[in-house]
mmCIF file of C-alpha atoms in Angstrom:
data_model
loop_
_atom_site.group_PDB
_atom_site.id
_atom_site.type_symbol
_atom_site.label_atom_id
_atom_site.label_comp_id
_atom_site.label_asym_id
_atom_site.label_seq_id
_atom_site.Cartn_x
_atom_site.Cartn_y
_atom_site.Cartn_z
ATOM 1 C CA MET A 1 106.394 -169.383 80.550
ATOM 2 C CA SER A 2 109.842 -168.157 81.464
ATOM 3 C CA VAL A 3 111.094 -164.978 79.827
ATOM 4 C CA THR A 4 114.507 -166.566 79.306
ATOM 5 C CA ALA A 5 113.055 -169.362 77.151
ATOM 6 C CA THR A 6 115.042 -170.007 74.005
ATOM 7 C CA ARG A 7 113.992 -167.985 70.976
ATOM 8 C CA GLY A 8 115.039 -168.688 67.446
ATOM 9 C CA PRO A 9 116.615 -165.950 65.371
ATOM 10 C CA SER A 10 113.630 -165.919 63.036
ATOM 11 C CA GLU A 11 111.109 -165.179 65.752
ATOM 12 C CA ALA A 12 111.446 -161.443 65.229
ATOM 13 C CA GLY A 13 110.475 -161.957 61.583
ATOM 14 C CA LEU A 14 111.805 -160.428 58.415
ATOM 15 C CA ILE A 15 110.743 -156.902 59.344
ATOM 16 C CA GLY A 16 112.315 -157.211 62.792
ATOM 17 C CA ARG A 17 115.613 -158.420 61.310
ATOM 18 C CA LEU A 18 115.583 -155.645 58.696
ATOM 19 C CA ILE A 19 114.917 -153.038 61.366
ATOM 20 C CA GLU A 20 117.670 -154.485 63.517
ATOM 21 C CA ARG A 21 120.195 -154.223 60.657
ATOM 22 C CA LEU A 22 119.172 -150.648 59.858
ATOM 23 C CA THR A 23 119.482 -149.644 63.522
ATOM 24 C CA GLU A 24 122.925 -151.237 63.703
ATOM 25 C CA ILE A 25 124.060 -149.311 60.589
ATOM 26 C CA PHE A 26 122.794 -146.020 62.046
ATOM 27 C CA ALA A 27 124.478 -146.746 65.360
ATOM 28 C CA LEU A 28 127.744 -147.505 63.551
ATOM 29 C CA VAL A 29 127.478 -144.160 61.738
ATOM 30 C CA GLY A 30 126.836 -142.475 65.095
ATOM 31 C CA GLY A 31 129.912 -144.176 66.536
ATOM 32 C CA LEU A 32 132.064 -143.026 63.597
ATOM 33 C CA VAL A 33 130.784 -139.473 64.052
ATOM 34 C CA MET A 34 131.649 -139.622 67.761
ATOM 35 C CA ILE A 35 135.194 -140.846 66.951
ATOM 36 C CA ALA A 36 135.596 -137.975 64.458
ATOM 37 C CA ILE A 37 134.392 -135.510 67.119
ATOM 38 C CA MET A 38 136.843 -136.922 69.627
ATOM 39 C CA LEU A 39 139.730 -136.626 67.197
ATOM 40 C CA VAL A 40 138.859 -133.033 66.274
ATOM 41 C CA GLN A 41 138.460 -132.006 69.910
ATOM 42 C CA SER A 42 141.668 -133.799 70.984
ATOM 43 C CA ALA A 43 143.648 -132.161 68.168
ATOM 44 C CA SER A 44 142.271 -128.774 69.082
ATOM 45 C CA VAL A 45 143.121 -129.155 72.783
ATOM 46 C CA LEU A 46 146.622 -130.417 71.977
ATOM 47 C CA GLY A 47 147.138 -127.559 69.513
ATOM 48 C CA ARG A 48 146.147 -125.005 72.132
ATOM 49 C CA SER A 49 148.487 -126.636 74.636
ATOM 50 C CA LEU A 50 151.659 -126.824 72.474
ATOM 51 C CA PRO A 51 153.368 -123.752 74.024
ATOM 52 C CA ASP A 52 152.660 -125.114 77.518
ATOM 53 C CA LEU A 53 153.818 -128.625 76.663
ATOM 54 C CA PHE A 54 157.094 -127.647 74.987
ATOM 55 C CA GLY A 55 157.709 -124.186 76.475
ATOM 56 C CA PHE A 56 159.943 -125.559 79.209
ATOM 57 C CA ILE A 57 162.650 -126.527 76.693
ATOM 58 C CA GLY A 58 162.721 -123.078 75.107
ATOM 59 C CA LEU A 59 160.615 -123.783 71.989
ATOM 60 C CA LYS A 60 158.356 -120.923 70.950
ATOM 61 C CA LEU A 61 155.423 -122.788 69.405
ATOM 62 C CA PRO A 62 152.185 -121.062 68.363
ATOM 63 C CA ARG A 63 148.785 -122.059 69.697
ATOM 64 C CA LEU A 64 147.176 -124.120 66.942
ATOM 65 C CA ALA A 65 143.520 -124.512 67.892
ATOM 66 C CA ILE A 66 141.138 -125.825 65.240
ATOM 67 C CA PRO A 67 138.812 -122.952 64.319
ATOM 68 C CA GLY A 68 135.161 -123.821 64.906
ATOM 69 C CA ASP A 69 135.890 -126.973 66.861
ATOM 70 C CA ILE A 70 132.936 -126.283 69.160
ATOM 71 C CA GLU A 71 130.654 -126.004 66.117
ATOM 72 C CA ILE A 72 131.901 -129.333 64.803
ATOM 73 C CA VAL A 73 131.277 -130.958 68.193
ATOM 74 C CA GLN A 74 127.759 -129.486 68.471
ATOM 75 C CA LEU A 75 126.699 -130.538 64.996
ATOM 76 C CA GLY A 76 128.289 -133.975 65.279
ATOM 77 C CA CYS A 77 126.757 -134.704 68.695
ATOM 78 C CA GLY A 78 123.303 -133.822 67.397
ATOM 79 C CA ILE A 79 123.622 -136.354 64.605
ATOM 80 C CA ALA A 80 125.253 -139.044 66.745
ATOM 81 C CA ILE A 81 122.638 -138.938 69.501
ATOM 82 C CA PHE A 82 119.819 -139.421 67.018
ATOM 83 C CA CYS A 83 121.739 -142.272 65.342
ATOM 84 C CA PHE A 84 121.919 -144.203 68.636
ATOM 85 C CA LEU A 85 118.212 -143.841 69.558
ATOM 86 C CA PRO A 86 116.769 -146.462 67.117
ATOM 87 C CA LEU A 87 119.093 -149.253 68.230
ATOM 88 C CA CYS A 88 118.623 -148.358 71.862
ATOM 89 C CA HIS A 89 114.871 -148.598 71.497
ATOM 90 C CA TYR A 90 114.930 -151.768 69.375
ATOM 91 C CA ARG A 91 117.075 -153.573 71.949
ATOM 92 C CA ARG A 92 114.890 -152.329 74.835
ATOM 93 C CA ALA A 93 117.902 -150.575 76.337
ATOM 94 C CA ASN A 94 116.008 -147.531 77.585
ATOM 95 C CA VAL A 95 116.099 -146.760 81.274
ATOM 96 C CA LEU A 96 113.376 -148.786 82.904
ATOM 97 C CA VAL A 97 112.180 -149.139 86.454
ATOM 98 C CA GLU A 98 111.515 -152.862 86.626
ATOM 99 C CA PHE A 99 111.380 -153.226 90.391
ATOM 100 C CA PHE A 100 107.619 -153.757 90.349
ATOM 101 C CA THR A 101 107.286 -155.603 87.027
ATOM 102 C CA GLN A 102 110.337 -157.917 86.876
ATOM 103 C CA HIS A 103 108.455 -160.910 88.362
ATOM 104 C CA LEU A 104 105.279 -160.443 86.322
ATOM 105 C CA PRO A 105 104.438 -162.850 83.519
ATOM 106 C CA VAL A 106 105.526 -161.793 80.004
ATOM 107 C CA ARG A 107 101.965 -160.843 79.025
ATOM 108 C CA TYR A 108 101.588 -158.274 81.800
ATOM 109 C CA ARG A 109 105.096 -156.865 81.356
ATOM 110 C CA SER A 110 104.339 -156.494 77.648
ATOM 111 C CA MET A 111 101.226 -154.508 78.543
ATOM 112 C CA PHE A 112 103.399 -152.042 80.434
ATOM 113 C CA ASP A 113 105.850 -152.018 77.501
ATOM 114 C CA LEU A 114 102.995 -151.297 75.109
ATOM 115 C CA ALA A 115 101.859 -148.333 77.188
ATOM 116 C CA ALA A 116 105.410 -146.963 77.318
ATOM 117 C CA ASN A 117 105.921 -147.603 73.608
ATOM 118 C CA LEU A 118 102.727 -145.708 72.773
ATOM 119 C CA LEU A 119 103.986 -142.751 74.786
ATOM 120 C CA PHE A 120 107.371 -143.034 73.042
ATOM 121 C CA LEU A 121 105.568 -143.113 69.687
ATOM 122 C CA VAL A 122 103.895 -139.780 70.429
ATOM 123 C CA ILE A 123 107.220 -138.259 71.558
ATOM 124 C CA ALA A 124 109.279 -139.678 68.668
ATOM 125 C CA SER A 125 106.669 -138.590 66.133
ATOM 126 C CA ALA A 126 106.625 -135.041 67.513
ATOM 127 C CA ILE A 127 110.427 -134.826 67.495
ATOM 128 C CA THR A 128 110.596 -136.210 63.926
ATOM 129 C CA TRP A 129 107.900 -133.783 62.807
ATOM 130 C CA GLN A 130 109.748 -130.816 64.300
ATOM 131 C CA LEU A 131 113.085 -131.934 62.808
ATOM 132 C CA GLY A 132 111.377 -132.137 59.410
ATOM 133 C CA HIS A 133 110.030 -128.638 59.830
ATOM 134 C CA GLY A 134 113.426 -127.378 61.033
ATOM 135 C CA SER A 135 115.187 -129.085 58.103
ATOM 136 C CA GLN A 136 112.878 -127.369 55.629
ATOM 137 C CA GLU A 137 113.659 -123.972 57.194
ATOM 138 C CA LYS A 138 117.416 -124.594 57.293
ATOM 139 C CA ILE A 139 117.361 -125.601 53.623
ATOM 140 C CA ALA A 140 115.132 -122.668 52.606
ATOM 141 C CA TYR A 141 117.244 -120.018 54.378
ATOM 142 C CA TRP A 142 120.580 -121.847 53.998
ATOM 143 C CA ASP A 143 121.661 -121.021 57.539
ATOM 144 C CA THR A 144 125.335 -121.534 58.317
ATOM 145 C CA THR A 145 127.436 -121.771 61.472
ATOM 146 C CA MET A 146 129.160 -118.621 62.781
ATOM 147 C CA VAL A 147 132.874 -119.498 62.409
ATOM 148 C CA LEU A 148 133.203 -122.177 59.745
ATOM 149 C CA ARG A 149 130.108 -121.244 57.746
ATOM 150 C CA LEU A 150 129.075 -124.893 57.600
ATOM 151 C CA PRO A 151 125.514 -125.370 56.306
ATOM 152 C CA GLU A 152 123.250 -126.266 59.232
ATOM 153 C CA ALA A 153 120.861 -128.120 56.924
ATOM 154 C CA TYR A 154 123.098 -131.203 56.656
ATOM 155 C CA PRO A 155 123.079 -132.102 60.343
ATOM 156 C CA TYR A 156 119.308 -131.464 60.465
ATOM 157 C CA VAL A 157 118.713 -133.818 57.544
ATOM 158 C CA GLY A 158 120.980 -136.464 59.107
ATOM 159 C CA ALA A 159 119.170 -136.183 62.411
ATOM 160 C CA LEU A 160 115.816 -136.294 60.583
ATOM 161 C CA ALA A 161 116.762 -139.571 58.884
ATOM 162 C CA ALA A 162 117.752 -141.135 62.219
ATOM 163 C CA ALA A 163 114.642 -139.753 63.959
ATOM 164 C CA THR A 164 112.459 -141.181 61.184
ATOM 165 C CA LEU A 165 114.040 -144.584 61.712
ATOM 166 C CA TRP A 166 113.552 -144.157 65.490
ATOM 167 C CA THR A 167 109.827 -143.469 64.955
ATOM 168 C CA LEU A 168 109.520 -146.581 62.772
ATOM 169 C CA VAL A 169 111.327 -148.658 65.427
ATOM 170 C CA VAL A 170 108.976 -147.377 68.120
ATOM 171 C CA ALA A 171 105.932 -148.245 65.924
ATOM 172 C CA TYR A 172 107.453 -151.704 65.353
ATOM 173 C CA SER A 173 107.960 -151.997 69.160
ATOM 174 C CA CYS A 174 104.291 -151.270 69.690
ATOM 175 C CA ALA A 175 103.367 -154.075 67.278
ATOM 176 C CA ARG A 176 105.964 -156.361 68.936
ATOM 177 C CA SER A 177 104.407 -155.656 72.369
ATOM 178 C CA CYS A 178 100.951 -156.531 70.996
ATOM 179 C CA GLN A 179 102.308 -159.832 69.658
ATOM 180 C CA GLU A 180 103.974 -160.565 72.996
ATOM 181 C CA ILE A 181 100.686 -159.942 74.802
ATOM 182 C CA MET A 182 98.849 -162.337 72.442
ATOM 183 C CA ARG A 183 101.566 -165.047 72.451
ATOM 184 C CA ASP A 184 102.676 -164.574 76.100
ATOM 185 C CA ARG A 185 106.317 -164.815 75.163
ATOM 186 C CA VAL A 186 109.160 -162.399 74.372
ATOM 187 C CA ILE A 187 109.843 -161.638 70.734
ATOM 188 C CA GLY A 188 113.176 -160.230 69.665
ATOM 189 C CA PRO A 189 115.652 -158.897 72.249
ATOM 190 C CA ALA A 190 114.856 -159.727 75.842
ATOM 191 C CA PRO A 191 113.873 -156.882 78.183
ATOM 192 C CA SER A 192 116.883 -155.153 79.719
ATOM 193 C CA GLY A 193 116.398 -156.808 83.107
ATOM 194 C CA ASP A 194 116.796 -160.231 81.485
ATOM 195 C CA HIS A 195 120.210 -159.700 79.914
#
């Protein structure tokens, strides 16, 4: 059976559609965080450059950098990256080397996907476990950043929520691969090589 055969929207099932919506919400949050980071960093760079930009006309403007802009970028990037991982994995958008498997039947490709998803499950579970441990420590000791004194617990908890969803998505992907092996057809989003 061809991989590009038509699939109905309900083929992923209720759980698949729920997971897809959750991953889209988390990715949207990650995108908003990235926009906020971009705005903070742009404002800080422009503020530092004011004397250079307007110095040629005789204006004496102060350098107005945003204090702790690097801290904001670091904390925001940590959250945003974890927010994108669940959607990336759900849509099979991870980097794949399909040169050897692209012409295999769906069942055999799904076997390779299952093996990769099981490895991802171990990695995602370990990362989620460590983020949970780190979050507990950050909350217990109430660590803060150096310049702005922002609590480091909040980004850890945000990343933990996204990593937990990522782990659930990887577990769902393992089940999805098993169903694809049994049915010999693609369920949900098509593999990246088929887009």
